[in-house]
Coordinates of C-alpha atoms and ligand atoms in Angstrom, one line a residue:
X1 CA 0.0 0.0 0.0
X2 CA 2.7 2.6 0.9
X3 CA 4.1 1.7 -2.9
X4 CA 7.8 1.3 -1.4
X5 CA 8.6 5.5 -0.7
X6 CA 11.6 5.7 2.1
X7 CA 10.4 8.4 4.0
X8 CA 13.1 11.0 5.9
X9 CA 11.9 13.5 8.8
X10 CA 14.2 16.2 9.3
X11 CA 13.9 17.7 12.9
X12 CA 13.2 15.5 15.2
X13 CA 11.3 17.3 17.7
X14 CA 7.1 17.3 19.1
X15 CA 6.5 16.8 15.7
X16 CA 9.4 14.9 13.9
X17 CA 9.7 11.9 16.2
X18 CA 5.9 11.6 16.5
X19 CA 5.9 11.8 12.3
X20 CA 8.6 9.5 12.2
X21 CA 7.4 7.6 14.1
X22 CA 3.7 7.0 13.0
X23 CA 4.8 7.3 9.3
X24 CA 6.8 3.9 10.2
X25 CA 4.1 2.3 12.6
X26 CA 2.3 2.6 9.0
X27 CA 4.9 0.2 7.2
X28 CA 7.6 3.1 6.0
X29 CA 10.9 3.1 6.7
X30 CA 11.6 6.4 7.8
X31 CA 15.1 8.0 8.6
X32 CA 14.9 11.2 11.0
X33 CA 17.5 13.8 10.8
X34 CA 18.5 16.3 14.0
X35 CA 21.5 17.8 14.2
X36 CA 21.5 17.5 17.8
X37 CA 23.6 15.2 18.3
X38 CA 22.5 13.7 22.1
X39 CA 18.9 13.7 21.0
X40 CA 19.5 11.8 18.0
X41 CA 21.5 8.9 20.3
X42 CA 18.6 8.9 23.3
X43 CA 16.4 7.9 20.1
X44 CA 18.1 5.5 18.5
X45 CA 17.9 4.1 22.2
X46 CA 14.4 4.2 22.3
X47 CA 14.8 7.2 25.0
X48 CA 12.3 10.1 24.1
X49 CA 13.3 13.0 25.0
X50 CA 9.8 14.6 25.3
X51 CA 7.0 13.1 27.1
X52 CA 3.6 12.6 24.5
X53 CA 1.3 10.0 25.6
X54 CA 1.9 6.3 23.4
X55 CA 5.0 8.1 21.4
X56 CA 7.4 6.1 23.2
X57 CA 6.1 2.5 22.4
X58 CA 5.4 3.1 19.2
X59 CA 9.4 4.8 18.8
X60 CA 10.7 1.5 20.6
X61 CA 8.1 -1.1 18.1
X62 CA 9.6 1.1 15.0
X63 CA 13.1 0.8 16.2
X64 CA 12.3 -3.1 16.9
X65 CA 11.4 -3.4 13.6
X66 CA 14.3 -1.7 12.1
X67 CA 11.8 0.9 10.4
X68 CA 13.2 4.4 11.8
X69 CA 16.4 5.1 13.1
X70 CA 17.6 9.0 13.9
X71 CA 21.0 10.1 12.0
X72 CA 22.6 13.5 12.2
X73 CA 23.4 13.2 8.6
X74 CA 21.8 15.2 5.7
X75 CA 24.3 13.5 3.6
X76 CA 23.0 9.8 4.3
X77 CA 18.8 11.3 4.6
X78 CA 19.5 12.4 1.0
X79 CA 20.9 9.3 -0.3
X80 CA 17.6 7.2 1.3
X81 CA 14.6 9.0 0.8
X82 CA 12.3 9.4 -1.8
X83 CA 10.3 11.8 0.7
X84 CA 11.8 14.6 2.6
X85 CA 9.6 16.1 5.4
X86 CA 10.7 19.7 6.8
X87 CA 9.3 19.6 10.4
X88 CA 12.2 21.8 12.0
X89 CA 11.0 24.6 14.4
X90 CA 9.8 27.8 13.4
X91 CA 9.8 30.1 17.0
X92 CA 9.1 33.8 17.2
X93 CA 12.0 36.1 16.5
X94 CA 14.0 37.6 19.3
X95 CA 12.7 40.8 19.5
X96 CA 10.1 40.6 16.6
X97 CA 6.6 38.7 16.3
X98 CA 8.1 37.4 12.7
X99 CA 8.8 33.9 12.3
X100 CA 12.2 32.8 12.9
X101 CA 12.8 30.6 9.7
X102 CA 16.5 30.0 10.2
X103 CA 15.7 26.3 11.3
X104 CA 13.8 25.5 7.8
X105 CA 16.5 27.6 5.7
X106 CA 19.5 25.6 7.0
X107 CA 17.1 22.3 6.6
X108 CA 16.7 23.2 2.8
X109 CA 20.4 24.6 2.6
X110 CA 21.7 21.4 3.4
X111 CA 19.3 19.2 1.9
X112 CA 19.5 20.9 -1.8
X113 CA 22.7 20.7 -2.5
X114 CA 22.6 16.5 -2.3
X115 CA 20.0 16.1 -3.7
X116 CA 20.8 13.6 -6.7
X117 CA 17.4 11.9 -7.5
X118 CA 14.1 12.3 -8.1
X119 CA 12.1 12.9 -4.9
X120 CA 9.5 15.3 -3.0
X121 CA 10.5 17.5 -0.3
X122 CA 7.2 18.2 1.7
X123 CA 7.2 21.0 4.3
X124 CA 5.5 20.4 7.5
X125 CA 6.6 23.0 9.9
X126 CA 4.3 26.3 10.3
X127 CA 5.6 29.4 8.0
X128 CA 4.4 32.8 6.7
X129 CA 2.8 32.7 3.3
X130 CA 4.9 32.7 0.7
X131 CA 8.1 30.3 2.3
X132 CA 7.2 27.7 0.1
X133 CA 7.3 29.1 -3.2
X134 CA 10.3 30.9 -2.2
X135 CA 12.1 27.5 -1.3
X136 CA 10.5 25.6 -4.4
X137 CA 12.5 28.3 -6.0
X138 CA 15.6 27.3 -4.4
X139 CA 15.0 23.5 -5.0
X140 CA 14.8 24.1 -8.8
X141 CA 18.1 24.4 -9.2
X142 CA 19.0 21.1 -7.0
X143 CA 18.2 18.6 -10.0
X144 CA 16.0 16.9 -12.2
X145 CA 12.8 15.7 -10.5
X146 CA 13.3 18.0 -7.3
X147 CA 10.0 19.2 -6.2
X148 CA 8.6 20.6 -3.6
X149 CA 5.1 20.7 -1.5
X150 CA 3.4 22.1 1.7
X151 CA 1.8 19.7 3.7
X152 CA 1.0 21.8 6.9
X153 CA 0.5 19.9 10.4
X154 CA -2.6 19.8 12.2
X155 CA -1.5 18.0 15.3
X156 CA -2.2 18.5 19.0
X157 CA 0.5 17.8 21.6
X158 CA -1.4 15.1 24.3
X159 CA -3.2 13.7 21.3
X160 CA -0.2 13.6 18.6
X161 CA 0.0 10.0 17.7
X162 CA -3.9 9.6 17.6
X163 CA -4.4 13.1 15.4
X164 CA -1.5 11.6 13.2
X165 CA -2.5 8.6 12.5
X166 CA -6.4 9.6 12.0
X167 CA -6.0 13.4 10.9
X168 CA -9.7 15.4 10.4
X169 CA -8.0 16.3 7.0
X170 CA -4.9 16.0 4.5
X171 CA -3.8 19.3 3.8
X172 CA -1.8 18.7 0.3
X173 CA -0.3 22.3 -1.0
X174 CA 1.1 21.2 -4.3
X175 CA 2.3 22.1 -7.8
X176 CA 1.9 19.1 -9.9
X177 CA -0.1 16.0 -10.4
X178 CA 3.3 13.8 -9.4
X179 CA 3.2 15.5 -5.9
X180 CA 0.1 15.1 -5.1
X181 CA 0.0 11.2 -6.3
X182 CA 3.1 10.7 -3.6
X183 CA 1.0 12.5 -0.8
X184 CA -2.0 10.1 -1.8
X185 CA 0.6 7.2 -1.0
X186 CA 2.2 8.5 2.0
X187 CA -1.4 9.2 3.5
X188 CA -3.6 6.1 2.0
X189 CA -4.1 4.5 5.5
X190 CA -5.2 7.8 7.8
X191 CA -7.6 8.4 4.0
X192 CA -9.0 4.7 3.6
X193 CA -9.6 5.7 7.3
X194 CA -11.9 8.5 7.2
X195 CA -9.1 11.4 7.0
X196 CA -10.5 14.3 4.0
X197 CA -8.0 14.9 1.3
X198 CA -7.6 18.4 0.2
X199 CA -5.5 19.5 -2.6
X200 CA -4.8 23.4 -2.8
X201 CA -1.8 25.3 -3.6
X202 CA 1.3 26.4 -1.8
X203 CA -0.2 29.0 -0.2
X204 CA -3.4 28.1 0.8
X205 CA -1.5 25.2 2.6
X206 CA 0.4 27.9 4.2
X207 CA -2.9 29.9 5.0
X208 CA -4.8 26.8 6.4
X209 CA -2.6 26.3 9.2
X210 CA -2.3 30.1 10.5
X211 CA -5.6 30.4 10.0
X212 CA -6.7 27.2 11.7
X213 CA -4.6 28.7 14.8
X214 CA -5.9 32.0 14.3
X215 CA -9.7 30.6 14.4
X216 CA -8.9 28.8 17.5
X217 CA -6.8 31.6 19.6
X218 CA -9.7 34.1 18.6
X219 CA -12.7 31.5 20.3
X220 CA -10.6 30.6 23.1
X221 CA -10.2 34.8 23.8
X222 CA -13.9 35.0 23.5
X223 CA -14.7 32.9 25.8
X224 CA -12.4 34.6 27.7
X225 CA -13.3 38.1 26.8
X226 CA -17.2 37.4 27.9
X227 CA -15.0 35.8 31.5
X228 CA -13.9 39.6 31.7
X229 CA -17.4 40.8 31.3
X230 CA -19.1 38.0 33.8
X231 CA -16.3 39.3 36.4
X232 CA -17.5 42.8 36.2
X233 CA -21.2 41.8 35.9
X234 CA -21.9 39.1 38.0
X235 CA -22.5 36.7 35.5
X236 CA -21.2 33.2 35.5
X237 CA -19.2 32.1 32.3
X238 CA -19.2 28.7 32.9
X239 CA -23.2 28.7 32.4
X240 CA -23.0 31.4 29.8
X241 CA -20.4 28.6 27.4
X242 CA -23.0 25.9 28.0
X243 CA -25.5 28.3 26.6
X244 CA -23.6 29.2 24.1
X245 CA -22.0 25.8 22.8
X246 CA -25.6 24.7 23.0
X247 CA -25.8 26.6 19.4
X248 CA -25.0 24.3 16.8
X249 CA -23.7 27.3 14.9
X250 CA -21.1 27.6 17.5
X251 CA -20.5 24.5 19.6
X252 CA -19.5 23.6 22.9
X253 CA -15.5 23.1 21.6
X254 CA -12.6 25.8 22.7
X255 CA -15.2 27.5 24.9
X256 CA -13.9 26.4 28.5
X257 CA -12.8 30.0 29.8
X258 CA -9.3 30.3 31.8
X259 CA -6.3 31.2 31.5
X260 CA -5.8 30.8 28.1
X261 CA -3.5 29.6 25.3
X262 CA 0.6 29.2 25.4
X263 CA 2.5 26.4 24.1
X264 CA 5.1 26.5 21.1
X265 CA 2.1 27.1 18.6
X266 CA -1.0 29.3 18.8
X267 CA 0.9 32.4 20.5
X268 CA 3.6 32.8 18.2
X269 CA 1.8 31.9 15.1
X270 CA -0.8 34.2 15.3
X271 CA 1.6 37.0 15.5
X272 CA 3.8 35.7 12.6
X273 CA 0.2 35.6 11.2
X274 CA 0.0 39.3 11.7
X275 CA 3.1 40.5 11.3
X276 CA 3.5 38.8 7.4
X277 CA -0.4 40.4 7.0
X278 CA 1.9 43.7 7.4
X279 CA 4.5 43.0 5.6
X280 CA 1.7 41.6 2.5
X281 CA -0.3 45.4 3.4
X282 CA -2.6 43.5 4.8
X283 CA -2.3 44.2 8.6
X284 CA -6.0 45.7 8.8
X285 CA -7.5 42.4 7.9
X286 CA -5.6 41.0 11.0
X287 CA -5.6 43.6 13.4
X288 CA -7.9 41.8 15.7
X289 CA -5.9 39.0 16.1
X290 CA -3.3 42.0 18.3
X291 CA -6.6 42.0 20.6
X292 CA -6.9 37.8 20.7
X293 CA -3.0 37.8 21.8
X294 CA -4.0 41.0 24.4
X295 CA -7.3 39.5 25.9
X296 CA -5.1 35.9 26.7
X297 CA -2.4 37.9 28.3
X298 CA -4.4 39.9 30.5
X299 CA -6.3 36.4 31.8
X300 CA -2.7 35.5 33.6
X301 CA -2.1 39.0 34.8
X302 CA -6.3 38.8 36.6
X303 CA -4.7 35.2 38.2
X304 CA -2.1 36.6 40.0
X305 CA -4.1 39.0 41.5
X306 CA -6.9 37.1 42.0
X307 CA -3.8 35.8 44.0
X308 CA -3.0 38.7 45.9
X309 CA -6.9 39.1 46.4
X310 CA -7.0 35.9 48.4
X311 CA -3.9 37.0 50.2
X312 CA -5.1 39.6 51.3
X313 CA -3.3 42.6 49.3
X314 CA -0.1 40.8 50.3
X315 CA 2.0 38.4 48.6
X316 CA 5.4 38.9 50.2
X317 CA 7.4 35.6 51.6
X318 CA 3.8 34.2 51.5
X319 CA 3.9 30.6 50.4
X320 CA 2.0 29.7 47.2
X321 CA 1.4 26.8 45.9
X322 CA 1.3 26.4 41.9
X323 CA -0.4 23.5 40.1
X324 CA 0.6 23.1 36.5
X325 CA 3.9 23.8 34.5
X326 CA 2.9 22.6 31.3
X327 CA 1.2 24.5 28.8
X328 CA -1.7 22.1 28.5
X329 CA -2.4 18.7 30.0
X330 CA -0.8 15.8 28.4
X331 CA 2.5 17.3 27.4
X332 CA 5.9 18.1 29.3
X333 CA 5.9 21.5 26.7
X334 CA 6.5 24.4 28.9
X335 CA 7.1 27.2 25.8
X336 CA 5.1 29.8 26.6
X337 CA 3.3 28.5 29.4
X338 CA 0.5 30.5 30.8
X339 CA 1.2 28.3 33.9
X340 CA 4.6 29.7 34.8
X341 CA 4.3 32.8 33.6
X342 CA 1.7 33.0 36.3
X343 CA 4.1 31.5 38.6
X344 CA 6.7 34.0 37.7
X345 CA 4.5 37.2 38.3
X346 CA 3.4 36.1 41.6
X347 CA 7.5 35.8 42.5
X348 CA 7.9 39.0 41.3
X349 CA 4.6 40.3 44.2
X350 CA 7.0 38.5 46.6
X351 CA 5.6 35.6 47.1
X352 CA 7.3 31.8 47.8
X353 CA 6.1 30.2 44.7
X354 CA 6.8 25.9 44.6
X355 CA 5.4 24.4 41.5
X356 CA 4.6 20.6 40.7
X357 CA 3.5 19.2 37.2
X358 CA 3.0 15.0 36.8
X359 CA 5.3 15.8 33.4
X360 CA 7.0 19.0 32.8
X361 CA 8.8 20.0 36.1
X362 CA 12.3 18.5 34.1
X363 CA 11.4 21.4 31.3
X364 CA 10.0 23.8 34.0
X365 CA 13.3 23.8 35.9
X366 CA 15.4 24.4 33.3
X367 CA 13.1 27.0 31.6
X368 CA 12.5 29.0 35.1
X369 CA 15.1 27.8 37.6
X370 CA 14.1 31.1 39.4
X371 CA 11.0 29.7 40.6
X372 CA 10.5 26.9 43.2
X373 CA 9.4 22.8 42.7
X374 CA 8.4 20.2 44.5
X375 CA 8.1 16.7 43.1
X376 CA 5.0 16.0 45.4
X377 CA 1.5 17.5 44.7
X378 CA 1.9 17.9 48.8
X379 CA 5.4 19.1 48.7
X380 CA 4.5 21.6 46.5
X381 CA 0.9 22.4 49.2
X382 CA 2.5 22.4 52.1
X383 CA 2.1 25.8 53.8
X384 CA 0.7 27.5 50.9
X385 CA -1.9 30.4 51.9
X386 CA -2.7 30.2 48.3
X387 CA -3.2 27.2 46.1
X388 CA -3.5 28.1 41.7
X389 CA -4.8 25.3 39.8
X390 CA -3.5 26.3 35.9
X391 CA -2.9 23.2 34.0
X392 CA -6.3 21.2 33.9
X393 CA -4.2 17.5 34.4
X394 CA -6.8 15.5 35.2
X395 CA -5.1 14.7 38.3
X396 CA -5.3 18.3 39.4
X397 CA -9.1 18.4 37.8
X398 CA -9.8 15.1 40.3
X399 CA -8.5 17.0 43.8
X400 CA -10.7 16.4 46.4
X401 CA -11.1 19.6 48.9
X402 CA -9.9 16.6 51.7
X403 CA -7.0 15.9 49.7
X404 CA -5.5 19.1 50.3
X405 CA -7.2 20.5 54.0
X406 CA -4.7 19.3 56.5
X407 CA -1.6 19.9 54.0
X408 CA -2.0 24.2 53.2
X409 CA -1.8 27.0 55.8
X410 CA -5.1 28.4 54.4
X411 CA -8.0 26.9 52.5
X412 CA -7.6 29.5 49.5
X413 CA -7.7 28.1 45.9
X414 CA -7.9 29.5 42.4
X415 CA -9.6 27.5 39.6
X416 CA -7.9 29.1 36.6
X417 CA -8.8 26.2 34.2
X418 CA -12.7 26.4 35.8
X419 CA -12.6 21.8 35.9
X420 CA -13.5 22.3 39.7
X421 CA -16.9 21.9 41.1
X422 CA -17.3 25.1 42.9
X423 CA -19.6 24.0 45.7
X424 CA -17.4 20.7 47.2
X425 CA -14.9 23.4 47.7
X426 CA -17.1 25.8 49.4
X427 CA -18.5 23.1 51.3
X428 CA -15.6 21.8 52.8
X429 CA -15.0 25.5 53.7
X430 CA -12.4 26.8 51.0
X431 CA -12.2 30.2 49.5
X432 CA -13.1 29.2 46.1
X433 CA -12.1 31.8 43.4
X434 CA -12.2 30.9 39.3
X435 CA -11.6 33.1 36.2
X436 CA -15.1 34.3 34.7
X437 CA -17.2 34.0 37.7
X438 CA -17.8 36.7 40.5
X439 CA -18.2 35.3 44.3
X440 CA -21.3 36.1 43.6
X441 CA -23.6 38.8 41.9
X442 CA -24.0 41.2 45.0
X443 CA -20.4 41.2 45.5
X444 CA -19.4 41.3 41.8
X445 CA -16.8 44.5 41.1
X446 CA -18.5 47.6 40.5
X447 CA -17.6 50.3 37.7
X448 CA -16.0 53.5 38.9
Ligands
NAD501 N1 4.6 20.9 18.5 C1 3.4 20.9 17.9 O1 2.4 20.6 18.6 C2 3.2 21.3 16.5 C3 2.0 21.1 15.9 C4 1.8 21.5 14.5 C5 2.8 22.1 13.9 N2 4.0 22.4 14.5 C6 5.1 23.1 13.8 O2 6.1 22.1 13.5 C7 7.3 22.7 13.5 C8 8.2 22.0 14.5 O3 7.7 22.2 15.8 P1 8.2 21.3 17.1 O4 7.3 21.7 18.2 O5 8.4 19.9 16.7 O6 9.6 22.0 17.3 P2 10.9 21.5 18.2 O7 11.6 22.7 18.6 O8 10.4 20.6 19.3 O9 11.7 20.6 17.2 C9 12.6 21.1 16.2 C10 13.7 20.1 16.1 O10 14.5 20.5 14.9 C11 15.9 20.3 15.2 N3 16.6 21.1 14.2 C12 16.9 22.4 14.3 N4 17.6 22.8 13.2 C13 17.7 21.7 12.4 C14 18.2 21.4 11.1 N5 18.8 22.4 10.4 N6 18.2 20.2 10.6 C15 17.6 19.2 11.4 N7 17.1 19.3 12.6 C16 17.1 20.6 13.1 C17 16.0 20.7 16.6 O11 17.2 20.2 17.2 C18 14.7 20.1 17.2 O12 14.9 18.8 17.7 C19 7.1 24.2 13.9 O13 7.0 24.9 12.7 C20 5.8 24.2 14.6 O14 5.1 25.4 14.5 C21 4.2 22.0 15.8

């Protein structure tokens, strides 16, 4: 079924290994590129050096198999594939919201030049309309039969391997009838299997994916938007979602108000997003996307003094305790998370901040090693006047009120991710606090 194609993945990151990975769970056999050198010898060890639920046994059953192994060699990728995916990283600048492409250039820079049959390089990675045409360009002149297409990724770190092996849909951005034939072999399985097919050009490939994010940041800061309005009013957003998801026009999904989106994806691609709009004098069309980014930013900055609410106007050498490193549940990513950024503010209002995550505290501590850890849930409650739920683990979402009395100083908690049932809490005679809901209507903040 997979006609024969050797398949190469160069980057072997969130998304390469999990490609790699999947692409040879389907029958390929795949060689991944990194040119980090540890990472690529804790793989070929069956060591994964990010934590994604299922990744790893499916890494070991591939390497078991002798379908994927992980090279640092563009040289030796080159020589064995007939399909070249790009999924290198593509962070935000330093100093700039643009894309930093430097990660695909130097893929495609090294790549080219070896290039000495026939095959398809497909990008993966996210980039600003108008990267691919510009590197199709730059493959021309690498030999007969170079070619290259956009095959954007959808994936969702926690669900990876799942969303990868059945996709919603096949984004294909391509310029020939050959290309999109090879796509139709590398993705026959996830299609037989219900995945949509969808054949556009380079650009709309491009477009699909910062659009896809750009749809998903802007309902997740409605949601949180109307959380700003319910504090003010009085109103309770958890009730007004269910109303609203209740409308099959707009359905229940990416309407859980909180603290919002971080992660290595959504924040910095909508601001590529906006910033290429700019540069294509198109920055009007996108301006509201600057007020998405605001509205999520502003939801940590309310946590932390929802924070120094509960404390009383007074965070200094108070002990908190901080639940959540991650960015979302499910993954050990800590880029951008809204979770320590909280964590960090509330350090900077003085107060003794220890953190625990089930996954990321490894990532956490070398990202923040300002803040403090614990490696127990309790270690990291003991003492604290002030406990912040902000990754919605489902450990964290399970925490009985009991769990938790005899270990804090004071029975104060913050729901940032809203998964707790406000009532047990109350009950058992917390201060219960969540984003998007007063206390309650009589005491809800009044305008000046
Ligand atoms: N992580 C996700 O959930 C996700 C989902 C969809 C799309 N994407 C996109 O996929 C791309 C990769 O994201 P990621 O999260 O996997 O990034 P990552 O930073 O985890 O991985 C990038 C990898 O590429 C390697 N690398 C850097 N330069 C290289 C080069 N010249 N040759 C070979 N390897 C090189 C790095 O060592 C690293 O291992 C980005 O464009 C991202 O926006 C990511």
């Amino acid at each position: 079924m997979n006609g024969g194609l050797r398949l190469t993945v160069l980057g072997a990151g969130y998304l390469g290994i999990t490609h790699a990975a999947c692409m040879a769970s389907l029958g390929f056999e795949v060689l991944a590129v990194d040119t980090d050198g540890g990472r690529v010898d804790e793989l070929n060890a069956g060591r994964l050096p990010i934590y994604e639920p299922g990744l790893q046994d499916l890494l070991r059953a591939g390497l078991g198999a002798g379908r994927v192994r992980f090279t640092t060699s563009y040289a030796e990728a080159a020589a064995f594939g007939d399909v070249h995916f790009i999924c290198t990283g593509t962070p935000q600048q330093v100093g700039s919201d643009h894309a930093d492409l430097s990660q695909v250039q130097a893929c495609v820079g090294a790549l080219g030049p070896l290039l000495a049959r026939p095959c398809l390089v497909v990008g993966k990675s996210t980039v600003p309309v108008g990267t691919a045409r510009r590197l199709a360009a730059e493959l021309a002149g690498a030999g007969a039969g170079v070619e290259l297409a956009w095959n954007p990724e959808f994936l969702r770190e926690g669900s990876a391997v799942a969303d990868t092996l059945s996709p919603d849909r096949i984004v294909a951005g391509v310029t020939s009838g050959r290309a999109e034939e090879i796509l139709r072999q590398v993705y026959a399985r996830p299609v037989a299997g219900g995945a949509r097919f969808i054949v556009t050009t380079l650009e709309t490939a491009e477009l699909a994916k910062a659009a896809a994010n750009a749809f998903l940041a802007t309902k997740i800061s409605f949601i949180n938007a109307m959380a700003e309005i319910c504090e003010m009013a009085g109103g309770d957003v958890r009730e007004l979602a269910q109303v609203l998801g209740a409308d099959p026009r707009i359905g229940p999904a990416f309407l859980r108000a909180g603290l919002g989106f971080g992660g290595g994806c959504l924040p910095k691609d909508i601001r590529a997003f906006v910033a290429r709009a700019d540069e294509l004098g198109a920055g009007d069309a996108l301006a509201f996307l600057r007020e998405v980014d605001a509205i999520n930013l502003r939801r940590r900055a309310r946590t932390a003094d929802l924070a120094l609410e509960l404390a009383g106007g007074n965070l200094a050498g108070m002990p908190v305790c901080v639940l959540g490193a991650a960015f979302k549940p499910g993954s050990d990513d800590v880029r951008d998370s809204p979770a320590l950024d909280v964590a960090q503010i509330l350090t900077g209002m003085g107060a003794k901040v220890t953190v625990y995550d089930p996954a990321a505290l490894g990532n956490a501590r070398r990202a923040r090693p300002g803040l403090g850890y614990a490696d127990t849930l309790a270690g990291a409650a003991a003492g604290a006047h002030v406990v912040l739920l902000l990754t919605e683990w489902p450990e964290f979402a399970a925490l009985a009120p009991g769990s938790l009395s005899g270990t804090v100083a004071r029975p104060n908690i913050i729901d940032a991710r809203n998964v707790l049932d406000p009532a047990t809490w109350r009950d058992a005679g917390w201060t219960y606090r969540a984003l998007g809901m007063a206390v309650d209507p009589a005491t809800a903040r009044q305008p000046h």
